[in-house]
Short mmCIF file of C-alpha atoms and ligand atoms in Angstrom, two decimals:
data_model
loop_
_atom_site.label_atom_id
_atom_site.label_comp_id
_atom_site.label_asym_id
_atom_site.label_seq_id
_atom_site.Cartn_x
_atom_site.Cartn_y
_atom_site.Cartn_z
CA UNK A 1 115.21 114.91 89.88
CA UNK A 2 118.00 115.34 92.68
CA UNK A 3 120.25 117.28 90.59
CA UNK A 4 117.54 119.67 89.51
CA UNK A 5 115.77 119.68 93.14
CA UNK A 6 119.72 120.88 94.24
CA UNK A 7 120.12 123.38 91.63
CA UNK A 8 116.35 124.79 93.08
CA UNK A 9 117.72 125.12 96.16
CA UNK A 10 121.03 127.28 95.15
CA UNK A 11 123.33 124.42 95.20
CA UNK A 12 126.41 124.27 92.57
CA UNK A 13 126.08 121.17 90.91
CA UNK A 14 128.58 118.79 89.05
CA UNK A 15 126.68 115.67 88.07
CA UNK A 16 129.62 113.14 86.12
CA UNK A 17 128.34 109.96 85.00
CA UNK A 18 131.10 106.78 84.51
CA UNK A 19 130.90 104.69 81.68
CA UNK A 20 132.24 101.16 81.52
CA UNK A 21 132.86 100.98 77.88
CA UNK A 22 135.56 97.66 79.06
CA UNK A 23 134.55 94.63 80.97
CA UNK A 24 134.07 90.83 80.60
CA UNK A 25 130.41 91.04 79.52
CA UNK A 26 131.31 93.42 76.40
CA UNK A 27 134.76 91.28 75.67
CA UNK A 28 132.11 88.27 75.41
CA UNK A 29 129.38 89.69 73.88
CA UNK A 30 131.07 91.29 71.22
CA UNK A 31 132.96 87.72 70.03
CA UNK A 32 129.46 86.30 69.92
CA UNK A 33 128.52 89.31 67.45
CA UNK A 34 131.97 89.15 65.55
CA UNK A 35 132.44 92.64 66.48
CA UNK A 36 135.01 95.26 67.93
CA UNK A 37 134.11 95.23 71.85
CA UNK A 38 134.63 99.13 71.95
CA UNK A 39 132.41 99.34 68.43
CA UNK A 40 129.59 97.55 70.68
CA UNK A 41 130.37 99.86 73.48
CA UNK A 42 129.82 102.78 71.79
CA UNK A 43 126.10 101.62 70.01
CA UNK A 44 124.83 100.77 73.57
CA UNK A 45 126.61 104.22 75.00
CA UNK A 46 124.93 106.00 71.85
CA UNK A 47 121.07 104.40 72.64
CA UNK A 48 121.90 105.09 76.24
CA UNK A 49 122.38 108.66 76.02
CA UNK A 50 119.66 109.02 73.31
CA UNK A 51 117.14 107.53 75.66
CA UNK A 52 117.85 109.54 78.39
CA UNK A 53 117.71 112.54 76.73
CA UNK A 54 114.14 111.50 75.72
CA UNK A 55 113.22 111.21 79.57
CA UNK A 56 114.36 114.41 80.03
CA UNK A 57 117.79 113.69 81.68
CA UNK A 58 119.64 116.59 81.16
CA UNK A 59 121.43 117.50 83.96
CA UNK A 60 124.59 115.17 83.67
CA UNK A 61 127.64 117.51 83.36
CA UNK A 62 129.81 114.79 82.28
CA UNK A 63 129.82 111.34 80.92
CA UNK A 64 133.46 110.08 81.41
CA UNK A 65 134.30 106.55 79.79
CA UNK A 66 137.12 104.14 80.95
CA UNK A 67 138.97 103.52 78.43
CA UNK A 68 140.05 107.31 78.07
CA UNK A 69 141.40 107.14 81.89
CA UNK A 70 143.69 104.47 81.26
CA UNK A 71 146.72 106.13 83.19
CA UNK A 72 144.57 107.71 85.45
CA UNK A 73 144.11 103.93 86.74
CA UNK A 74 147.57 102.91 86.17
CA UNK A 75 148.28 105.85 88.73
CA UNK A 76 145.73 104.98 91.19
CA UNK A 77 146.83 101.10 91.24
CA UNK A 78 150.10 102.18 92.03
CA UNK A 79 149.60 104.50 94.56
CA UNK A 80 148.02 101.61 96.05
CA UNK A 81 151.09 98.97 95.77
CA UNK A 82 153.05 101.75 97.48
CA UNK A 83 150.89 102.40 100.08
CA UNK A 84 150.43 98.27 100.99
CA UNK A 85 147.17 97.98 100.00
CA UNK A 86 147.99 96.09 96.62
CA UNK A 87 150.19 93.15 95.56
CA UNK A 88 150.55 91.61 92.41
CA UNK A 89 150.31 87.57 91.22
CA UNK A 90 150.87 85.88 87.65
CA UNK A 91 147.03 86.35 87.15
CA UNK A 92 147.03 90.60 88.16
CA UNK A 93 146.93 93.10 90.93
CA UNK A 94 144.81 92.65 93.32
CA UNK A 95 143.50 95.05 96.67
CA UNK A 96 144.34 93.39 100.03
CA UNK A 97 141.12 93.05 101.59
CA UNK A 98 142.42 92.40 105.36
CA UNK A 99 144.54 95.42 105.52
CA UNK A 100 141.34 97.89 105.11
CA UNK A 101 139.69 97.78 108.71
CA UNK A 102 136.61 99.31 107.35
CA UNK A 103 135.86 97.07 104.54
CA UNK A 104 132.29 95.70 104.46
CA UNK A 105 130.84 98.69 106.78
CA UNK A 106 128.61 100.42 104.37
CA UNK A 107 126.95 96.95 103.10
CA UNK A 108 127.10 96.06 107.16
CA UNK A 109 129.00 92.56 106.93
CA UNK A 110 131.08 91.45 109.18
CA UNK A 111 134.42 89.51 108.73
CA UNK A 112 132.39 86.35 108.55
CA UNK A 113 130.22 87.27 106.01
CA UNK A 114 132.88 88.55 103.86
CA UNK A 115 134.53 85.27 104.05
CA UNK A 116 131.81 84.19 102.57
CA UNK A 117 132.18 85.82 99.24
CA UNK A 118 134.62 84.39 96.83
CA UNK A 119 133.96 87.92 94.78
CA UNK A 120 135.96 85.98 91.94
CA UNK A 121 137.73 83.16 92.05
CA UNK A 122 141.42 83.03 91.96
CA UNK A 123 143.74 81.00 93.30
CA UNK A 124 146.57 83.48 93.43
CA UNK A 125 145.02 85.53 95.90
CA UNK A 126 145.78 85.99 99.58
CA UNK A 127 142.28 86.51 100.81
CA UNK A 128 138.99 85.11 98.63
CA UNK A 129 137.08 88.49 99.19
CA UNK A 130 140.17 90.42 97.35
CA UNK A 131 139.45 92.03 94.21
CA UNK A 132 140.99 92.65 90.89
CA UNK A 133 142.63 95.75 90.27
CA UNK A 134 144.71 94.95 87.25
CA UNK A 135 143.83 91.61 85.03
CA UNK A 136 146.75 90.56 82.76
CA UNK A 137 144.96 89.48 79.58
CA UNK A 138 146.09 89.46 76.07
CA UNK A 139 142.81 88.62 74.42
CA UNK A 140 139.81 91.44 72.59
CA UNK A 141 141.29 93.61 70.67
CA UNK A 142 141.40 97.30 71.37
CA UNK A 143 140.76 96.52 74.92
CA UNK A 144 144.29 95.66 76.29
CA UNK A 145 147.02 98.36 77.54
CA UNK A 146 150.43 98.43 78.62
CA UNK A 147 151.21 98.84 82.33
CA UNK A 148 153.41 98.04 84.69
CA UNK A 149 152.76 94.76 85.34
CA UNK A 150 152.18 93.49 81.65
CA UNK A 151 149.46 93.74 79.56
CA UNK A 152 146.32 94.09 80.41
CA UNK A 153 143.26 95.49 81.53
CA UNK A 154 141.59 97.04 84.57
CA UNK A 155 139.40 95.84 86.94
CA UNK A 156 135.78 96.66 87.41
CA UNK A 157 136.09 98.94 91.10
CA UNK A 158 139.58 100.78 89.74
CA UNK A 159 137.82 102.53 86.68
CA UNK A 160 134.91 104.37 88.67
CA UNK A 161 137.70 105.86 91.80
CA UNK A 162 140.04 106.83 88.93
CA UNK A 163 137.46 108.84 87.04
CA UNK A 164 135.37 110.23 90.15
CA UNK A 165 139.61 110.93 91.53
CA UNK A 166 140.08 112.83 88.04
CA UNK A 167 137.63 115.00 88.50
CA UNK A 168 135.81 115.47 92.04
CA UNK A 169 138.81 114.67 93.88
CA UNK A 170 138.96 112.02 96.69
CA UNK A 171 136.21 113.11 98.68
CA UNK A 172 132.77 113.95 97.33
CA UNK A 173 129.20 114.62 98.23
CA UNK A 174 127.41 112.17 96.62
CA UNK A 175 127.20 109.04 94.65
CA UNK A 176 124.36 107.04 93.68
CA UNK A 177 123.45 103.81 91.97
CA UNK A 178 121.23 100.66 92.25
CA UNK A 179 121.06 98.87 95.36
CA UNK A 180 123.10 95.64 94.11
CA UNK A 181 125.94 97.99 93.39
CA UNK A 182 126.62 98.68 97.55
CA UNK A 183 128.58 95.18 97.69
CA UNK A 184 130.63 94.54 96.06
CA UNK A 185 131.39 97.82 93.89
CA UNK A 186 130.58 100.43 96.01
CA UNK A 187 132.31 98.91 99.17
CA UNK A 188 135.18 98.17 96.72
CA UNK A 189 135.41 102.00 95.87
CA UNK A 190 135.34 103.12 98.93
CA UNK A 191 138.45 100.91 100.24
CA UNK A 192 140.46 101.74 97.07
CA UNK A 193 139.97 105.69 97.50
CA UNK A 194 140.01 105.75 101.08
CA UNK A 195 142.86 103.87 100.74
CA UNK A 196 145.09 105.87 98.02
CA UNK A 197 144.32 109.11 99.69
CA UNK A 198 144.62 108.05 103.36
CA UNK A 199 141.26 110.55 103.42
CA UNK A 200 137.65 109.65 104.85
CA UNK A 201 135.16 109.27 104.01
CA UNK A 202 134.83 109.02 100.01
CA UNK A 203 131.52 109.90 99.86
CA UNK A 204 129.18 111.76 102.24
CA UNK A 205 125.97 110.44 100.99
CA UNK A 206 125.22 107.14 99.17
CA UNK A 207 121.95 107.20 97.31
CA UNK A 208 120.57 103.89 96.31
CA UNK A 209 118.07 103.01 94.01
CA UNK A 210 115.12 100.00 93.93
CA UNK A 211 114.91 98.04 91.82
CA UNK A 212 112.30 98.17 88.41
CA UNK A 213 110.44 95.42 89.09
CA UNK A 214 107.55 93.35 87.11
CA UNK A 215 105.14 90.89 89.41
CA UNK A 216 107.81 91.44 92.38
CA UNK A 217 110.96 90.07 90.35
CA UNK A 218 113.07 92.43 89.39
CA UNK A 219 112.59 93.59 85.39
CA UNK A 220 115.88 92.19 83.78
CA UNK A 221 117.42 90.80 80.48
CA UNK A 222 117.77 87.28 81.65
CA UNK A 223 114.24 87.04 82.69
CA UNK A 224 112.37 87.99 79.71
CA UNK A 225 110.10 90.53 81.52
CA UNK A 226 112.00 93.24 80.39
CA UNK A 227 110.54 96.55 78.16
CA UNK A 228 113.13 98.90 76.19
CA UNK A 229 112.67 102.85 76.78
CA UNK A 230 111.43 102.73 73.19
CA UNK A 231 108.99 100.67 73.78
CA UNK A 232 107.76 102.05 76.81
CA UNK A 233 107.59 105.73 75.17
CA UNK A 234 105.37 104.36 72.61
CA UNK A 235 102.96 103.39 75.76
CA UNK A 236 103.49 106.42 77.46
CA UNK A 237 104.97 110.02 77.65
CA UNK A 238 108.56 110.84 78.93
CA UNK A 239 106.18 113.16 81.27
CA UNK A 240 104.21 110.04 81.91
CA UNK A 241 106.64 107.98 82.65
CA UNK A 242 108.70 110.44 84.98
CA UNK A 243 105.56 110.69 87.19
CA UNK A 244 104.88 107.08 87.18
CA UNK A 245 108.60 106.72 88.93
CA UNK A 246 108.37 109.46 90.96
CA UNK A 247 105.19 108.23 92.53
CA UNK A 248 107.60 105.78 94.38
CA UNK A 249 110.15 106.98 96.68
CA UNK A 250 113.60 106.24 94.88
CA UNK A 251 114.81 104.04 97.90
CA UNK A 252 111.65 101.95 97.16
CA UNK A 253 111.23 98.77 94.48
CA UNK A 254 108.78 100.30 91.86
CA UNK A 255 106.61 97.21 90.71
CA UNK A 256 105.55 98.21 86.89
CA UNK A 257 101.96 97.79 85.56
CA UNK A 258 100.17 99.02 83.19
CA UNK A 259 97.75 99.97 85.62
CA UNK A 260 100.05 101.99 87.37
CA UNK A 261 101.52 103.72 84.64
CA UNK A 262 97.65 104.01 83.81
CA UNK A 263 96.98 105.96 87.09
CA UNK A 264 100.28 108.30 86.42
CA UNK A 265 98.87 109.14 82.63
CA UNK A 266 95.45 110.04 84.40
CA UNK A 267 97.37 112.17 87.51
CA UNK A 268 99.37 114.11 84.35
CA UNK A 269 95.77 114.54 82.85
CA UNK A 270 94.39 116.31 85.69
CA UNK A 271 97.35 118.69 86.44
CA UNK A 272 97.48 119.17 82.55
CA UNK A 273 93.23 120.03 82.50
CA UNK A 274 93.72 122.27 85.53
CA UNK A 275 96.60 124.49 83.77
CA UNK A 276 94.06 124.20 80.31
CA UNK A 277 91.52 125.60 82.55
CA UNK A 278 93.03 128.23 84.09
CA UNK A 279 94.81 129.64 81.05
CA UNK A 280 91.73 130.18 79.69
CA UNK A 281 90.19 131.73 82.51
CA UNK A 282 92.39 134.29 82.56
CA UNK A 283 92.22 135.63 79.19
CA UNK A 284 88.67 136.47 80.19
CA UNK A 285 88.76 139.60 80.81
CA UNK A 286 86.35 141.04 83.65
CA UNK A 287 84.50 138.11 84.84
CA UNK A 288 86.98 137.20 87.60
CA UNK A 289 87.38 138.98 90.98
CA UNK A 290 90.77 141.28 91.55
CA UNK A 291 92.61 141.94 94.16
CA UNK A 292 93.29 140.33 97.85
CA UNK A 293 92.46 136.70 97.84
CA UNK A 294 93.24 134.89 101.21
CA UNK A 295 92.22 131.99 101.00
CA UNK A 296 93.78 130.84 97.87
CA UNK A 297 97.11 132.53 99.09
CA UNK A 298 97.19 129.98 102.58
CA UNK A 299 96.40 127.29 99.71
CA UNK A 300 99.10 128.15 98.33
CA UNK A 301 101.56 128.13 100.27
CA UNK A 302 100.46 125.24 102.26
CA UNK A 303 101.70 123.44 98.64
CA UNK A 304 104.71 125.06 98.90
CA UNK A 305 105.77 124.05 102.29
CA UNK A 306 104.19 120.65 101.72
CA UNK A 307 105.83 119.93 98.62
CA UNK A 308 109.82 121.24 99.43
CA UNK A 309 109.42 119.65 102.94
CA UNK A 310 108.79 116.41 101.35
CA UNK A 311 111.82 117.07 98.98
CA UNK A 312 113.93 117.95 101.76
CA UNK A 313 113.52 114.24 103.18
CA UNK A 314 115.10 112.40 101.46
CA UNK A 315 113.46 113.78 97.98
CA UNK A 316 110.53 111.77 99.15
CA UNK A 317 108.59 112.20 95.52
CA UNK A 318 105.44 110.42 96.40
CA UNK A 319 104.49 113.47 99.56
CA UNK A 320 105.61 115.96 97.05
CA UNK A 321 103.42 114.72 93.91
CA UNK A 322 100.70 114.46 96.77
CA UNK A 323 101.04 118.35 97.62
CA UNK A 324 100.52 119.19 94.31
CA UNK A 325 97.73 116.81 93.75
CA UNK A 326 95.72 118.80 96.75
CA UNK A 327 96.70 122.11 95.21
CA UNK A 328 95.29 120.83 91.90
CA UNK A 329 92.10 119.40 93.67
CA UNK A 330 91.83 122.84 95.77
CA UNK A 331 92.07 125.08 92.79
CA UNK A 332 89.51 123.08 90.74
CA UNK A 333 87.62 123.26 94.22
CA UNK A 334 87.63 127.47 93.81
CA UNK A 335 87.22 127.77 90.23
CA UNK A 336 83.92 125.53 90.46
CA UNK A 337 82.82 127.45 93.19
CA UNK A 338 83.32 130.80 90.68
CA UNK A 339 85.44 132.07 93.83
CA UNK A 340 88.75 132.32 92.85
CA UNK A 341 90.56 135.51 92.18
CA UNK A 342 92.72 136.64 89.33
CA UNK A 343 95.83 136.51 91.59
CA UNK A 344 94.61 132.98 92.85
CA UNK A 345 95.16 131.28 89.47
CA UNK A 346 98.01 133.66 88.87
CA UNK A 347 99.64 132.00 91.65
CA UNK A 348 98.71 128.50 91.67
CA UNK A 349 99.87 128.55 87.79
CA UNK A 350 103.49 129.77 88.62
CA UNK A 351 104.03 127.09 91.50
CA UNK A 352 102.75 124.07 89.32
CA UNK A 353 105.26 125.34 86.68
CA UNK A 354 107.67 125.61 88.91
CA UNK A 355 107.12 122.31 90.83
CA UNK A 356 106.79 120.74 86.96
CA UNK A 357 110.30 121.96 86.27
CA UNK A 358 112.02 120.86 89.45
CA UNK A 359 110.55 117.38 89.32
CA UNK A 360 111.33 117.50 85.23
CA UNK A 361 107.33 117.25 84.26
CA UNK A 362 105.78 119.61 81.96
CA UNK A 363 102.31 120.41 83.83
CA UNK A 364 101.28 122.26 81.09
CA UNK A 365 99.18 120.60 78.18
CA UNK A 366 100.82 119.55 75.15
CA UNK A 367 99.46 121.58 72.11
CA UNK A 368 96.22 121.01 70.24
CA UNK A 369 97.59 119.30 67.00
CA UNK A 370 99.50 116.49 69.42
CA UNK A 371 95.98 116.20 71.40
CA UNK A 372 94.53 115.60 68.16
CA UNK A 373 97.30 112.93 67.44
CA UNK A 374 96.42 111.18 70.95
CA UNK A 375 92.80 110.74 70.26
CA UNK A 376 93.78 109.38 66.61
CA UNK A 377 96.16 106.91 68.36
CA UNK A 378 93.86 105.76 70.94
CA UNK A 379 91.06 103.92 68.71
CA UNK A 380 94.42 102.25 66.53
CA UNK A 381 95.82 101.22 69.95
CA UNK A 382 92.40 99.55 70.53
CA UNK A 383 92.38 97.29 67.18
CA UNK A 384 96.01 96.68 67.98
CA UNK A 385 95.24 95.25 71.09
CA UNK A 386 92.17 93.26 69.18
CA UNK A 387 93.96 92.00 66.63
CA UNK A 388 96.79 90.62 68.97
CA UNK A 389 94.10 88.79 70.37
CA UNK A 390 92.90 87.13 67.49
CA UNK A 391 96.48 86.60 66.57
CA UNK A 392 96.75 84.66 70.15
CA UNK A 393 93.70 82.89 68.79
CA UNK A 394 95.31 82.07 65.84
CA UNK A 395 92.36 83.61 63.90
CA UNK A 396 94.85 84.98 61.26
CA UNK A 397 91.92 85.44 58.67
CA UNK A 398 90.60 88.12 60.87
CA UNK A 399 93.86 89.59 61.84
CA UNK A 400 94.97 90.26 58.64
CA UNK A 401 91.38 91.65 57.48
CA UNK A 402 91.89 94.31 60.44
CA UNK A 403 95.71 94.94 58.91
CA UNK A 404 94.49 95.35 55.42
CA UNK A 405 92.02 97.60 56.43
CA UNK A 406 94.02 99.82 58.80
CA UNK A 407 96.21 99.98 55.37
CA UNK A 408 93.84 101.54 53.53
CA UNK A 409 93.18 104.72 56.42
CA UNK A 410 97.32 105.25 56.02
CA UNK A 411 98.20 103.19 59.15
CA UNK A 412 100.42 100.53 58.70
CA UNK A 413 100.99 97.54 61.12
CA UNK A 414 104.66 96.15 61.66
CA UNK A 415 104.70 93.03 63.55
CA UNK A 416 107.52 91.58 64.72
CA UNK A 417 108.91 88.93 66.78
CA UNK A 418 111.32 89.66 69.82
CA UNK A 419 112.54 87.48 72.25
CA UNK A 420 109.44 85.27 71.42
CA UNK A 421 106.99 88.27 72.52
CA UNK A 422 104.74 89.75 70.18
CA UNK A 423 105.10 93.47 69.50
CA UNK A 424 103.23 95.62 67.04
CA UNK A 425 104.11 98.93 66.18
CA UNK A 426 102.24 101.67 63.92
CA UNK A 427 102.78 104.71 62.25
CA UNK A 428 100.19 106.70 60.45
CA UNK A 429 101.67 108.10 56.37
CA UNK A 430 100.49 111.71 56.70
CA UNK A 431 99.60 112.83 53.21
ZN1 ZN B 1 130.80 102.96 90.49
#
């Protein structure tokens, strides 16, 4: 949404994503699994990118991974040791947390609250908030390199100022990311670049996100309340589900519900009827009035100025989605009244297609034989829902009749059992 609300507004844009393809977490993971921790890397890189290109996230100029900026780190660790920000024990290289005055301003702590932190414990260190730069390690294969100071691997902070270094230079626009990230990654990247290049600041804007939440606690692995984008997208739309976030303001938590995901579905519906409406309107020829039509054009471009104002602070979403939901309730308003002009729905057409594609929504309704597919999908979502029911009753007798006969119309049930939650899915053999 901010890259293509920048590119509206004539901006150049370079969007480059990082990807940590090494860390502790894969190292571990992947000698759980038995497997190659840059084989497991690359799955979890491939289902990333494949779900975001199903949301409609296509705007990312580069994906960068670090592994493939191995000396580009090596570089930026030494650049550090010479410029006394850096020293090295028996464990690794570490950045010397005193000597950067401005460490701990963007997350607002002060010295005492850093001392707080032992960001990871080490006895080798000189100051407990210091972080690792370079960790000597022999162990996970594919996943160690030579350097200067042994083998090894880097550190966490080091890969993301190397790559963003590589190619944005030291000093960017912006960078965004979750609100955990501000301490201690993105305070760590700023006192490694700001650091190496003696120039300030790194960034000009940080943008951080809230969190996903379910029932006010945040929607995570570790908790169990979490849903995979492949899950959700057989709930919902990507267009859907875009709304549904962008009806928070990205700063914000976003609790999810199915009744709010509900409400964003319905929203879609109405901008989606509206455009169904008015496309057929105008290929009547005759019946609608021509020419000057006033009132429609201040309607208009009230929604404009409504709508880019609210982008302009702070891409606040929700005041934006609410300008078009008046223009869609204004128009409807006209067309009832039989008083709108040929120009009128001319014109409120082009801006919802053009508001659609900056916010990365297709207003316009999907095509009959999908339509058709939704209202086949809705009555099997139904018994779905009914037989997990009876399956929570243990009434298996029953569940299995509905199975058996949802067979027989070409719709077959797959249950399965993940993480101890019950899912069903269903797909329908076309003849
Ligand atoms: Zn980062």
């Amino acid at each position: 949404m901010v890259a293509r609300y920048l590119k509206h507004k004539g901006f150049s844009v370079f969007y480059l994503q990082n990807i940590t393809d090494v860390d502790d977490k894969i190292i571990k993971r992947a000698s759980e699994l038995g497997v190659e921790p840059l084989d497991l890397a690359r799955k979890f890189e491939r289902k990333y990118l494949e779900d975001m290109r199903s949301l409609g996230v296509t705007n990312v100029n580069l994906y960068a991974r670090a592994t493939e900026h191995i000396p580009e780190i090596i570089s930026q660790i030494e650049r550090l040791m010479e410029n006394g920000f850096a020293y090295e024990t028996e464990t690794g290289v570490y950045f010397d947390e005193s000597r950067f005055e401005d460490f701990g301003k963007l997350s607002h702590q002060t010295d005492v609250d850093l001392e707080r932190h032992r960001i990871e414990p080490d006895p080798t260190k000189r100051n407990p908030g210091d972080f690792s730069l370079w960790k000597k390690r022999e162990d996970g294969a594919g996943v160690t390199w030579d350097s200067p100071w042994g083998r090894g691997r880097p550190g966490w902070h080091i890969e993301d100022t190397a790559i963003t270094e590589t190619y944005l230079g030291p000093q960017y626009d912006i960078h965004g990311g979750a609100m955990d990230l501000i301490f201690p990654h993105h305070e760590a990247e700023i006192a490694q670049m700001e650091a190496t290049s003696g120039k300030k600041p790194l960034v000009r804007i940080w943008m951080h996100t809230g969190f996903l939440n379910v029932k006010g606690e945040k929607m995570s692995k570790s908790l169990g309340n979490f849903l995979t984008m492949k899950e959700l997208l057989t709930r919902c739309d990507a267009d859907a589900f875009r709304m549904f976030v962008l009806l928070a303001h990205y700063r914000s938590p976003i609790d999810f519900s199915e009744e709010v995901l509900n409400q964003s579905k319905k929203s879609l519906e109405r901008i989606h009827l509206l455009i169904g409406i008015i496309e057929e309107q105008l290929e009547k020829t005759g019946e609608l009035k021509n020419g000057e039509d006033e009132e429609i054009d201040s309607i208009v471009a009230a929604a404009r100025e409504k709508f880019l104002e609210a982008m302009d602070d702070d891409f606040n979403t929700p005041n934006a989605l609410g300008a078009i939901f008046d223009l869609v309730r204004d128009a409807n308003r006209r067309i009832n009244e039989k008083t709108i002009s040929r120009k009128g729905l001319r014109d409120t057409f082009r801006l919802l297609e053009e508001f659609g594609g900056i916010l990365g929504i297709s207003f316009s309704p999907k095509s009959e034989k999908t339509t058709e597919e939704d209202k086949t999908s809705r009555p099997i979502e139904l018994l779905i829902d009914i037989r997990q029911k009876l399956r929570a009753k243990k009434d298996w007798e029953m569940a299995d009749e509905i199975r058996n006969r949802m067979k027989e119309l070409n719709v077959v049930l797959e249950d399965s059992q993940a993480g101890g939650k019950y899912t069903a899915c269903f797909k329908k053999i076309s003849n």
